[in-house]
Tab-separated table of C-alpha atoms and ligand atoms in Angstrom:
chain	number	residue	atom	x	y	z
A	1	MET	CA	-78.005	30.971	69.815
A	2	PRO	CA	-79.268	34.546	69.326
A	3	TRP	CA	-82.844	35.013	70.630
A	4	TYR	CA	-84.266	35.844	67.203
A	5	ARG	CA	-83.406	32.372	65.943
A	6	LYS	CA	-85.525	30.734	68.634
A	7	LEU	CA	-88.692	29.191	67.255
A	8	HIS	CA	-91.185	30.867	69.573
A	9	TRP	CA	-89.805	34.338	68.824
A	10	GLN	CA	-90.023	33.626	65.128
A	11	ILE	CA	-93.640	32.507	65.510
A	12	ILE	CA	-94.430	35.611	67.586
A	13	ALA	CA	-92.856	37.733	64.837
A	14	GLY	CA	-95.050	35.935	62.275
A	15	LEU	CA	-98.076	36.619	64.466
A	16	ILE	CA	-97.351	40.339	64.920
A	17	LEU	CA	-96.513	40.861	61.252
A	18	GLY	CA	-99.671	38.913	60.351
A	19	VAL	CA	-101.814	41.207	62.506
A	20	LEU	CA	-100.156	44.342	61.086
A	21	TYR	CA	-100.438	43.157	57.521
A	22	GLY	CA	-104.025	41.882	58.070
A	23	VAL	CA	-105.164	45.268	59.389
A	24	PHE	CA	-103.320	47.037	56.561
A	25	ALA	CA	-104.873	44.714	53.956
A	26	ALA	CA	-108.360	45.193	55.417
A	27	LEU	CA	-107.929	48.979	55.419
A	28	MET	CA	-106.585	49.032	51.868
A	29	GLY	CA	-109.231	46.650	50.509
A	30	LEU	CA	-106.662	43.923	49.807
A	31	GLY	CA	-108.856	41.176	51.233
A	32	GLU	CA	-109.213	39.202	48.023
A	33	ILE	CA	-105.539	39.335	47.122
A	34	THR	CA	-104.686	38.180	50.642
A	35	GLN	CA	-107.161	35.296	50.426
A	36	ASP	CA	-105.776	34.269	47.015
A	37	TRP	CA	-102.053	34.640	47.601
A	38	ILE	CA	-101.332	34.480	51.318
A	39	THR	CA	-104.033	32.414	53.059
A	40	PRO	CA	-103.141	29.231	51.091
A	41	PHE	CA	-99.771	29.091	52.903
A	42	GLY	CA	-101.662	28.996	56.191
A	43	THR	CA	-103.888	26.229	54.873
A	44	ILE	CA	-100.828	24.269	53.731
A	45	PHE	CA	-99.363	24.606	57.235
A	46	ILE	CA	-102.575	23.336	58.888
A	47	ASN	CA	-102.885	20.523	56.338
A	48	LEU	CA	-99.323	19.372	57.037
A	49	LEU	CA	-100.060	19.231	60.753
A	50	LYS	CA	-103.343	17.394	60.190
A	51	LEU	CA	-101.609	15.012	57.791
A	52	ILE	CA	-99.359	13.679	60.517
A	53	ALA	CA	-101.870	13.853	63.393
A	54	VAL	CA	-103.538	10.434	62.817
A	55	PRO	CA	-100.320	8.442	62.200
A	56	LEU	CA	-98.702	10.201	65.154
A	57	VAL	CA	-101.527	9.284	67.511
A	58	LEU	CA	-101.605	5.714	66.230
A	59	THR	CA	-97.878	5.011	66.396
A	60	SER	CA	-97.125	6.810	69.625
A	61	LEU	CA	-100.113	5.386	71.427
A	62	VAL	CA	-99.422	1.816	70.272
A	63	CYS	CA	-95.796	2.153	71.450
A	64	GLY	CA	-96.901	3.889	74.639
A	65	VAL	CA	-99.464	1.252	75.613
A	66	ALA	CA	-97.211	-1.642	74.573
A	67	SER	CA	-94.427	-0.271	76.754
A	68	LEU	CA	-96.745	-0.059	79.755
A	69	SER	CA	-96.501	-3.820	79.767
A	70	ASP	CA	-99.419	-4.335	82.073
A	71	ILE	CA	-103.065	-3.421	81.878
A	72	ARG	CA	-103.256	-2.310	85.502
A	73	LYS	CA	-100.791	0.474	84.873
A	74	LEU	CA	-102.763	1.529	81.805
A	75	SER	CA	-106.022	1.751	83.708
A	76	ARG	CA	-104.329	3.597	86.562
A	77	ILE	CA	-102.893	6.259	84.235
A	78	GLY	CA	-106.168	6.369	82.295
A	79	GLY	CA	-108.289	6.805	85.416
A	80	LYS	CA	-106.007	9.486	86.832
A	81	THR	CA	-105.986	11.391	83.541
A	82	ILE	CA	-109.762	11.408	83.166
A	83	VAL	CA	-110.346	12.476	86.784
A	84	ILE	CA	-107.901	15.418	86.459
A	85	TYR	CA	-109.386	16.389	83.089
A	86	LEU	CA	-112.911	16.434	84.526
A	87	ALA	CA	-111.760	18.398	87.583
A	88	THR	CA	-109.984	21.120	85.553
A	89	THR	CA	-112.989	21.462	83.227
A	90	THR	CA	-115.387	21.804	86.172
A	91	ILE	CA	-113.148	24.481	87.725
A	92	SER	CA	-113.031	26.267	84.370
A	93	VAL	CA	-116.834	26.320	83.968
A	94	THR	CA	-117.225	27.539	87.539
A	95	ILE	CA	-114.755	30.395	86.929
A	96	GLY	CA	-116.733	31.359	83.819
A	97	LEU	CA	-120.034	31.328	85.685
A	98	VAL	CA	-118.722	33.427	88.584
A	99	ILE	CA	-117.314	36.043	86.189
A	100	VAL	CA	-120.401	36.254	83.992
A	101	ASN	CA	-122.640	36.609	87.054
A	102	LEU	CA	-120.415	39.353	88.478
A	103	LEU	CA	-119.945	41.311	85.254
A	104	GLN	CA	-123.510	40.762	83.945
A	105	PRO	CA	-122.445	41.551	80.339
A	106	GLY	CA	-125.903	40.680	78.960
A	107	HIS	CA	-127.473	43.562	80.818
A	108	GLN	CA	-125.230	46.047	79.007
A	109	ILE	CA	-126.711	45.235	75.610
A	110	PRO	CA	-129.170	47.892	74.405
A	111	SER	CA	-132.301	46.365	72.857
A	112	GLU	CA	-131.759	47.998	69.407
A	113	LEU	CA	-128.298	46.450	69.213
A	114	ARG	CA	-129.697	43.082	70.258
A	115	ASP	CA	-132.302	43.240	67.487
A	116	SER	CA	-129.800	44.276	64.844
A	117	LEU	CA	-127.313	41.562	65.850
A	118	GLN	CA	-130.053	38.987	65.737
A	119	ALA	CA	-131.158	40.134	62.296
A	120	THR	CA	-127.581	40.126	60.914
A	121	TYR	CA	-126.561	36.715	62.201
A	122	GLN	CA	-129.906	34.930	62.012
A	123	ALA	CA	-128.979	32.858	58.945
A	124	ASP	CA	-125.676	31.736	60.506
A	125	ALA	CA	-127.452	30.949	63.769
A	126	ASP	CA	-129.993	28.776	61.923
A	127	LEU	CA	-127.131	26.924	60.253
A	128	GLN	CA	-125.424	26.155	63.561
A	129	THR	CA	-128.753	25.106	65.094
A	130	ASP	CA	-129.284	22.700	62.192
A	131	LYS	CA	-125.810	21.255	62.723
A	132	ALA	CA	-126.646	20.702	66.373
A	133	GLN	CA	-129.713	18.706	65.321
A	134	ASP	CA	-127.637	15.541	64.779
A	135	THR	CA	-126.168	15.797	68.257
A	136	ARG	CA	-129.568	16.480	69.761
A	137	ASP	CA	-131.142	13.381	68.205
A	138	ARG	CA	-128.547	11.067	69.695
A	139	GLY	CA	-129.211	8.605	72.489
A	140	PRO	CA	-127.511	8.836	75.891
A	141	LEU	CA	-124.881	6.192	75.060
A	142	GLN	CA	-124.047	7.640	71.652
A	143	PRO	CA	-120.675	9.125	72.738
A	144	LEU	CA	-119.590	5.648	73.816
A	145	LEU	CA	-120.831	4.193	70.547
A	146	ASP	CA	-118.974	6.867	68.590
A	147	MET	CA	-115.702	5.757	70.095
A	148	VAL	CA	-115.810	2.299	68.548
A	149	PRO	CA	-115.290	2.350	64.781
A	150	GLU	CA	-116.528	-0.435	62.542
A	151	ASN	CA	-113.683	0.010	60.110
A	152	PHE	CA	-110.040	0.862	60.723
A	153	PHE	CA	-109.605	2.939	57.584
A	154	GLY	CA	-112.895	4.723	58.187
A	155	ALA	CA	-111.553	5.866	61.557
A	156	ALA	CA	-108.155	6.778	60.132
A	157	SER	CA	-109.545	8.736	57.199
A	158	ASP	CA	-111.135	11.585	59.157
A	159	ASN	CA	-109.281	13.686	61.709
A	160	ARG	CA	-112.569	14.311	63.502
A	161	ASN	CA	-112.534	10.637	64.472
A	162	MET	CA	-109.469	11.068	66.657
A	163	LEU	CA	-111.158	9.430	69.619
A	164	GLN	CA	-111.800	6.323	67.490
A	165	MET	CA	-108.119	6.296	66.565
A	166	VAL	CA	-107.202	6.557	70.247
A	167	PHE	CA	-109.458	3.563	70.910
A	168	VAL	CA	-108.000	1.472	68.056
A	169	ALA	CA	-104.431	2.288	69.081
A	170	ILE	CA	-105.070	1.321	72.719
A	171	LEU	CA	-106.656	-1.916	71.514
A	172	ILE	CA	-103.662	-2.772	69.313
A	173	GLY	CA	-101.319	-1.880	72.190
A	174	ILE	CA	-103.229	-4.166	74.571
A	175	GLY	CA	-103.093	-6.944	71.951
A	176	ILE	CA	-99.322	-6.538	71.693
A	177	ILE	CA	-98.902	-6.817	75.474
A	178	GLN	CA	-100.757	-10.150	75.383
A	179	VAL	CA	-98.525	-11.744	72.738
A	180	SER	CA	-94.992	-12.987	73.448
A	181	LYS	CA	-92.193	-10.432	72.869
A	182	GLN	CA	-90.484	-12.523	70.166
A	183	LYS	CA	-93.553	-12.643	67.969
A	184	VAL	CA	-94.363	-8.943	68.078
A	185	ASN	CA	-90.849	-7.548	68.014
A	186	VAL	CA	-90.908	-6.673	64.325
A	187	LEU	CA	-94.302	-5.034	64.671
A	188	LEU	CA	-93.147	-2.950	67.617
A	189	GLU	CA	-89.979	-1.924	65.777
A	190	PHE	CA	-92.161	-0.857	62.870
A	191	PHE	CA	-94.430	1.314	65.007
A	192	SER	CA	-91.583	2.873	66.948
A	193	GLY	CA	-89.549	3.519	63.769
A	194	LEU	CA	-92.539	5.184	62.129
A	195	ASN	CA	-93.117	7.174	65.298
A	196	GLU	CA	-89.545	8.485	65.194
A	197	VAL	CA	-89.961	9.510	61.560
A	198	ILE	CA	-93.180	11.393	62.293
A	199	ILE	CA	-91.602	13.233	65.213
A	200	ARG	CA	-88.815	14.380	62.866
A	201	LEU	CA	-91.506	15.532	60.449
A	202	VAL	CA	-93.014	17.715	63.176
A	203	ASP	CA	-89.627	19.459	63.515
A	204	ILE	CA	-89.489	20.007	59.777
A	205	ILE	CA	-93.079	21.263	59.522
A	206	MET	CA	-92.464	23.645	62.410
A	207	LEU	CA	-89.785	25.369	60.342
A	208	MET	CA	-92.736	26.668	58.340
A	209	ALA	CA	-94.631	27.807	61.448
A	210	PRO	CA	-93.685	31.524	61.311
A	211	LEU	CA	-94.894	31.784	57.710
A	212	GLY	CA	-97.939	29.595	58.390
A	213	VAL	CA	-98.941	31.686	61.397
A	214	PHE	CA	-98.443	34.928	59.454
A	215	ALA	CA	-100.695	33.645	56.658
A	216	LEU	CA	-103.369	32.301	59.004
A	217	ILE	CA	-103.631	35.475	61.071
A	218	SER	CA	-103.687	37.869	58.139
A	219	GLY	CA	-106.235	35.614	56.379
A	220	THR	CA	-108.443	35.524	59.480
A	221	ILE	CA	-108.319	39.294	59.941
A	222	THR	CA	-109.175	40.052	56.326
A	223	SER	CA	-111.947	37.472	56.246
A	224	ILE	CA	-113.695	38.711	59.396
A	225	ALA	CA	-113.121	42.320	58.463
A	226	ALA	CA	-114.292	41.630	54.870
A	227	ASP	CA	-112.569	44.845	53.828
A	228	ASP	CA	-114.385	46.846	56.503
A	229	LEU	CA	-112.445	46.932	59.727
A	230	SER	CA	-114.589	49.597	61.378
A	231	GLN	CA	-117.519	47.161	61.446
A	232	VAL	CA	-115.429	44.634	63.388
A	233	LEU	CA	-114.264	47.260	65.851
A	234	GLU	CA	-117.858	48.384	66.362
A	235	LEU	CA	-118.940	44.824	67.071
A	236	LEU	CA	-116.028	44.280	69.430
A	237	SER	CA	-116.906	47.360	71.427
A	238	ALA	CA	-120.606	46.470	71.523
A	239	LEU	CA	-119.866	42.963	72.755
A	240	GLY	CA	-116.869	44.226	74.730
A	241	PHE	CA	-118.205	43.191	78.123
A	242	TYR	CA	-119.038	39.706	76.909
A	243	CYS	CA	-115.565	39.327	75.359
A	244	LEU	CA	-114.019	40.711	78.548
A	245	ALA	CA	-115.853	38.071	80.623
A	246	VAL	CA	-114.642	35.216	78.389
A	247	VAL	CA	-111.075	36.517	78.151
A	248	THR	CA	-110.800	37.182	81.911
A	249	GLY	CA	-111.992	33.648	82.598
A	250	LEU	CA	-109.538	32.160	80.115
A	251	ILE	CA	-106.674	34.167	81.609
A	252	ILE	CA	-107.548	33.035	85.156
A	253	GLN	CA	-107.799	29.407	84.051
A	254	THR	CA	-104.525	29.579	82.116
A	255	LEU	CA	-102.449	31.668	84.498
A	256	LEU	CA	-103.884	30.598	87.841
A	257	THR	CA	-105.548	27.171	87.680
A	258	TYR	CA	-102.835	25.420	85.646
A	259	PRO	CA	-99.884	26.918	87.540
A	260	THR	CA	-101.596	25.886	90.800
A	261	LEU	CA	-102.117	22.383	89.422
A	262	LEU	CA	-98.471	22.228	88.361
A	263	LYS	CA	-97.309	23.489	91.752
A	264	LEU	CA	-99.394	20.897	93.580
A	265	GLY	CA	-98.702	17.977	91.284
A	266	SER	CA	-95.206	18.399	89.862
A	267	PRO	CA	-91.801	19.924	90.567
A	268	MET	CA	-91.820	21.816	87.251
A	269	PRO	CA	-91.163	25.573	87.500
A	270	ILE	CA	-94.063	27.517	85.966
A	271	VAL	CA	-91.752	29.538	83.697
A	272	THR	CA	-90.223	26.350	82.309
A	273	PHE	CA	-93.691	25.046	81.542
A	274	PHE	CA	-94.847	28.146	79.701
A	275	LYS	CA	-91.540	28.516	77.834
A	276	GLY	CA	-91.747	24.923	76.688
A	277	ILE	CA	-95.353	25.002	75.597
A	278	ALA	CA	-95.357	28.515	74.017
A	279	PRO	CA	-94.945	27.414	70.361
A	280	ALA	CA	-97.905	25.013	70.717
A	281	GLN	CA	-99.995	27.824	72.212
A	282	LEU	CA	-99.096	30.103	69.314
A	283	VAL	CA	-99.955	27.444	66.740
A	284	GLY	CA	-103.236	26.750	68.596
A	285	PHE	CA	-104.031	30.457	68.574
A	286	SER	CA	-103.473	30.748	64.832
A	287	THR	CA	-105.155	27.497	63.783
A	288	SER	CA	-108.064	27.548	66.294
A	289	SER	CA	-107.807	23.792	66.380
A	290	SER	CA	-106.396	21.670	69.166
A	291	GLY	CA	-106.580	18.686	66.791
A	292	ALA	CA	-104.305	20.320	64.217
A	293	THR	CA	-101.968	21.505	66.990
A	294	LEU	CA	-101.725	18.048	68.589
A	295	PRO	CA	-98.443	17.046	66.883
A	296	VAL	CA	-96.802	20.247	68.141
A	297	THR	CA	-98.223	19.845	71.665
A	298	MET	CA	-96.944	16.261	71.799
A	299	GLU	CA	-93.518	17.204	70.545
A	300	ARG	CA	-93.143	20.108	72.962
A	301	CYS	CA	-94.268	18.076	75.992
A	302	LYS	CA	-91.969	15.211	75.169
A	303	GLU	CA	-88.885	17.029	73.954
A	304	LYS	CA	-89.034	20.237	75.956
A	305	LEU	CA	-90.955	19.459	79.132
A	306	GLY	CA	-89.515	16.010	79.660
A	307	VAL	CA	-92.848	14.139	79.752
A	308	SER	CA	-92.250	10.466	78.926
A	309	GLU	CA	-93.318	8.959	75.611
A	310	GLU	CA	-95.751	6.715	77.461
A	311	VAL	CA	-97.614	9.583	79.108
A	312	THR	CA	-97.398	12.010	76.163
A	313	SER	CA	-98.835	9.520	73.746
A	314	PHE	CA	-101.737	8.596	75.985
A	315	VAL	CA	-102.677	11.796	77.809
A	316	LEU	CA	-102.385	14.333	74.972
A	317	PRO	CA	-104.426	12.717	72.152
A	318	LEU	CA	-107.108	11.962	74.728
A	319	GLY	CA	-106.940	15.543	76.001
A	320	ALA	CA	-107.137	17.081	72.531
A	321	THR	CA	-110.419	15.286	72.009
A	322	ILE	CA	-112.099	15.330	75.403
A	323	ASN	CA	-110.452	18.015	77.539
A	324	MET	CA	-111.547	21.480	76.477
A	325	ASP	CA	-111.465	23.777	79.471
A	326	GLY	CA	-111.428	26.948	77.387
A	327	THR	CA	-114.394	25.782	75.331
A	328	ALA	CA	-116.410	24.788	78.417
A	329	LEU	CA	-115.714	28.162	80.065
A	330	TYR	CA	-116.729	30.027	76.926
A	331	GLN	CA	-119.909	27.947	76.582
A	332	ALA	CA	-120.930	28.753	80.170
A	333	VAL	CA	-120.277	32.496	79.776
A	334	ALA	CA	-122.021	32.599	76.400
A	335	ALA	CA	-125.091	30.712	77.668
A	336	VAL	CA	-125.589	33.083	80.598
A	337	PHE	CA	-124.807	36.138	78.455
A	338	ILE	CA	-127.452	35.160	75.903
A	339	ALA	CA	-130.014	34.497	78.643
A	340	GLN	CA	-129.238	37.860	80.259
A	341	SER	CA	-129.534	39.788	77.014
A	342	LEU	CA	-132.864	38.116	76.245
A	343	GLY	CA	-134.078	39.238	79.658
A	344	MET	CA	-134.141	35.753	81.199
A	345	GLU	CA	-132.798	35.236	84.714
A	346	LEU	CA	-131.137	31.894	85.372
A	347	GLY	CA	-131.586	30.398	88.824
A	348	LEU	CA	-129.219	28.095	90.695
A	349	ALA	CA	-130.690	24.950	89.115
A	350	ALA	CA	-130.159	26.318	85.604
A	351	GLN	CA	-126.591	27.334	86.452
A	352	LEU	CA	-125.842	23.871	87.837
A	353	THR	CA	-127.295	22.406	84.645
A	354	ILE	CA	-124.838	24.614	82.758
A	355	VAL	CA	-121.920	23.202	84.768
A	356	LEU	CA	-122.965	19.651	83.960
A	357	THR	CA	-123.866	20.181	80.306
A	358	ALA	CA	-120.823	22.388	79.615
A	359	VAL	CA	-118.469	19.725	81.000
A	360	LEU	CA	-120.187	17.053	78.899
A	361	ALA	CA	-120.528	19.289	75.828
A	362	SER	CA	-116.848	20.186	75.867
A	363	ILE	CA	-116.026	16.454	75.879
A	364	GLY	CA	-118.206	16.021	72.806
A	365	THR	CA	-116.817	19.091	71.034
A	366	ALA	CA	-114.598	18.272	68.060
A	367	ALA	CA	-111.089	19.741	68.205
A	368	VAL	CA	-111.679	21.955	65.168
A	369	PRO	CA	-112.460	25.644	64.660
A	370	SER	CA	-115.901	26.848	65.796
A	371	ALA	CA	-116.983	23.431	67.086
A	372	GLY	CA	-117.738	24.947	70.495
A	373	ILE	CA	-120.607	27.021	69.164
A	374	ILE	CA	-122.479	23.969	67.862
A	375	MET	CA	-122.423	22.373	71.297
A	376	LEU	CA	-123.515	25.675	72.808
A	377	VAL	CA	-126.866	25.155	71.105
A	378	ILE	CA	-127.341	21.963	73.140
A	379	ILE	CA	-126.541	23.788	76.387
A	380	LEU	CA	-128.996	26.578	75.578
A	381	GLU	CA	-131.707	24.038	74.957
A	382	ALA	CA	-130.942	22.245	78.209
A	383	ILE	CA	-131.595	25.442	80.167
A	384	GLY	CA	-134.563	26.554	78.082
A	385	VAL	CA	-132.945	29.550	76.363
A	386	PRO	CA	-133.836	30.013	72.659
A	387	SER	CA	-130.902	28.681	70.626
A	388	ALA	CA	-131.398	31.436	68.037
A	389	GLY	CA	-129.715	33.602	70.698
A	390	ILE	CA	-126.315	32.458	69.398
A	391	ALA	CA	-126.859	35.077	66.684
A	392	LEU	CA	-125.835	37.607	69.325
A	393	ILE	CA	-122.324	36.280	69.721
A	394	LEU	CA	-121.442	34.828	66.297
A	395	GLY	CA	-119.715	38.023	65.130
A	396	VAL	CA	-116.925	37.730	67.680
A	397	ASP	CA	-116.762	33.961	67.846
A	398	ARG	CA	-113.695	33.494	65.685
A	399	ILE	CA	-111.513	35.678	67.903
A	400	LEU	CA	-112.713	33.965	71.087
A	401	ASP	CA	-112.211	30.580	69.407
A	402	MET	CA	-108.522	31.365	68.945
A	403	LEU	CA	-108.171	32.272	72.612
A	404	ARG	CA	-110.117	29.341	74.034
A	405	THR	CA	-108.085	26.931	71.898
A	406	VAL	CA	-104.916	28.221	73.639
A	407	THR	CA	-106.464	27.389	77.019
A	408	ASN	CA	-107.563	23.954	75.746
A	409	ILE	CA	-104.010	23.125	74.692
A	410	THR	CA	-102.387	24.518	77.833
A	411	GLY	CA	-104.744	22.409	79.963
A	412	ASP	CA	-103.815	19.203	78.139
A	413	ALA	CA	-100.113	19.945	78.507
A	414	ALA	CA	-100.373	20.814	82.221
A	415	VAL	CA	-102.246	17.579	82.953
A	416	SER	CA	-99.658	15.559	81.023
A	417	VAL	CA	-96.887	17.051	83.188
A	418	VAL	CA	-98.784	16.278	86.394
A	419	VAL	CA	-99.661	12.706	85.354
A	420	ALA	CA	-96.042	12.115	84.306
A	421	SER	CA	-94.763	13.498	87.587
A	422	THR	CA	-97.048	11.327	89.718
A	423	GLU	CA	-95.983	8.298	87.662
A	424	ASN	CA	-92.275	9.136	88.048
A	425	GLN	CA	-92.072	9.720	84.326
A	426	LEU	CA	-91.031	13.362	84.224
A	427	HIS	CA	-87.472	13.841	83.024
A	428	ASP	CA	-85.317	16.944	83.008
A	429	PRO	CA	-86.738	19.414	80.502
A	430	ASP	CA	-84.525	20.574	77.650
A	431	LEU	CA	-85.512	24.092	76.674
A	432	SER	CA	-82.743	24.837	74.207
A	433	ASP	CA	-83.729	24.968	70.552
A	434	GLU	CA	-80.182	23.878	69.820
A	435	HIS	CA	-80.794	20.164	69.744
A	436	ASP	CA	-83.630	20.487	67.194
A	437	ARG	CA	-81.296	22.169	64.782
A	438	VAL	CA	-78.464	19.777	65.569
A	439	ARG	CA	-80.815	16.875	65.017
A	440	LEU	CA	-82.092	18.278	61.762
A	441	SER	CA	-78.649	19.166	60.449
A	442	SER	CA	-77.153	15.808	61.441
A	443	GLN	CA	-80.111	14.256	59.695
A	444	ASN	CA	-79.272	16.271	56.568
A	445	ASN	CA	-75.597	15.402	56.783
A	446	ASN	CA	-76.392	11.738	57.082
A	447	GLY	CA	-78.607	12.041	54.048
B	1	LIG	N1	-111.507	25.362	68.415
B	1	LIG	C1	-111.569	24.648	69.646
B	1	LIG	C2	-110.461	23.612	69.677
B	1	LIG	O1	-110.127	23.015	68.689
B	1	LIG	C3	-112.897	23.984	69.862
B	1	LIG	C4	-113.938	25.078	70.052
B	1	LIG	O2	-114.089	25.557	71.174
B	1	LIG	O3	-114.581	25.473	69.077
B	1	LIG	O4	-109.886	23.392	70.699
């Protein structure tokens, strides 16, 4: 197959054209037309992915747990997954802290710029602080409480409740293991049939990915530029050191920590991993949501990286909701940056508090755009830095959100490969795009 027909090249083309068109539209004052006529295609693409996320998690997790056939195996895989997730997040926060302490980006901010940023983004900062109020008022066991829904449809009706769905699906799976095979056969067939259908739907939706990505990127550029690109460039250069600290950290985590983890814990060549996961990274970059990207991440890990159904369906939905290495790194850098620019020095105790709260906050961060900034408020309060300081970084948050989401997704995928490998559930990866098309066309022919 010629290279230009490969999905990831098509998505990259959509991305580049989206950036070019977005800049052009912002320069020519075409922001409104773009928002009216192009952005909706991006929204349709995200909606399609979100539409299948809950049923995909439910069906694949039920099948996955039911096929584990004993609870001990489930708790072993579960325990291993959570320990690796916590370890990678802690490493990520530590990388962020080392970089921000070395680069000291907060000390580069002139006081006039700090005052003007604070004045411009004050209203937005107040809004985010208000949103954090709910989280702040919660008791210590609230995250545990949040996992257990009181109503199945309530949990299934909101994509933010993914962790509740994970819980319900595991519960149903455990129930199925306890009942004799004969009695639950029909039920299992139903879940696995539905699961197959949804996986086919991911293939079909991904045909729209190049267009969806084009629309999302050009929409994002015109909305942050609001017809005035020079303002964005000014902001980027003013906060350049801060952005550099976050981006350097994300690059180290993505290109050093995960490859090392893969080397230590699996036989998978690094290039194979990145080739396989690239389309999910690109969708994560354009949607800024690991929740919306979950169906693509699951499909890529299973079909292209050879991770078993069992591991994919358990490790990835859990990871999309609780494992956010990019977000935790960004929260640590941002917290120290804000403290530095407000002239506050953070000692060792405060930095250790950041490690702990950033790991916990990233677990509690919803897998949706800009969720990381709400939890940042909690971290700032934990270390005694005024939360209004987030006004300093709001202007560049969207761009950093796109990048940290890529790291979040890559981390989930890397851990799924390692867990699968240690469980002897890593099959030969199939990196050709051929079989997708064959599958889709044979599907059409059958129809
Ligand atoms: N957008 C991120 C995600 O969905 C969360 C965040 O850091 O805001 O992975």
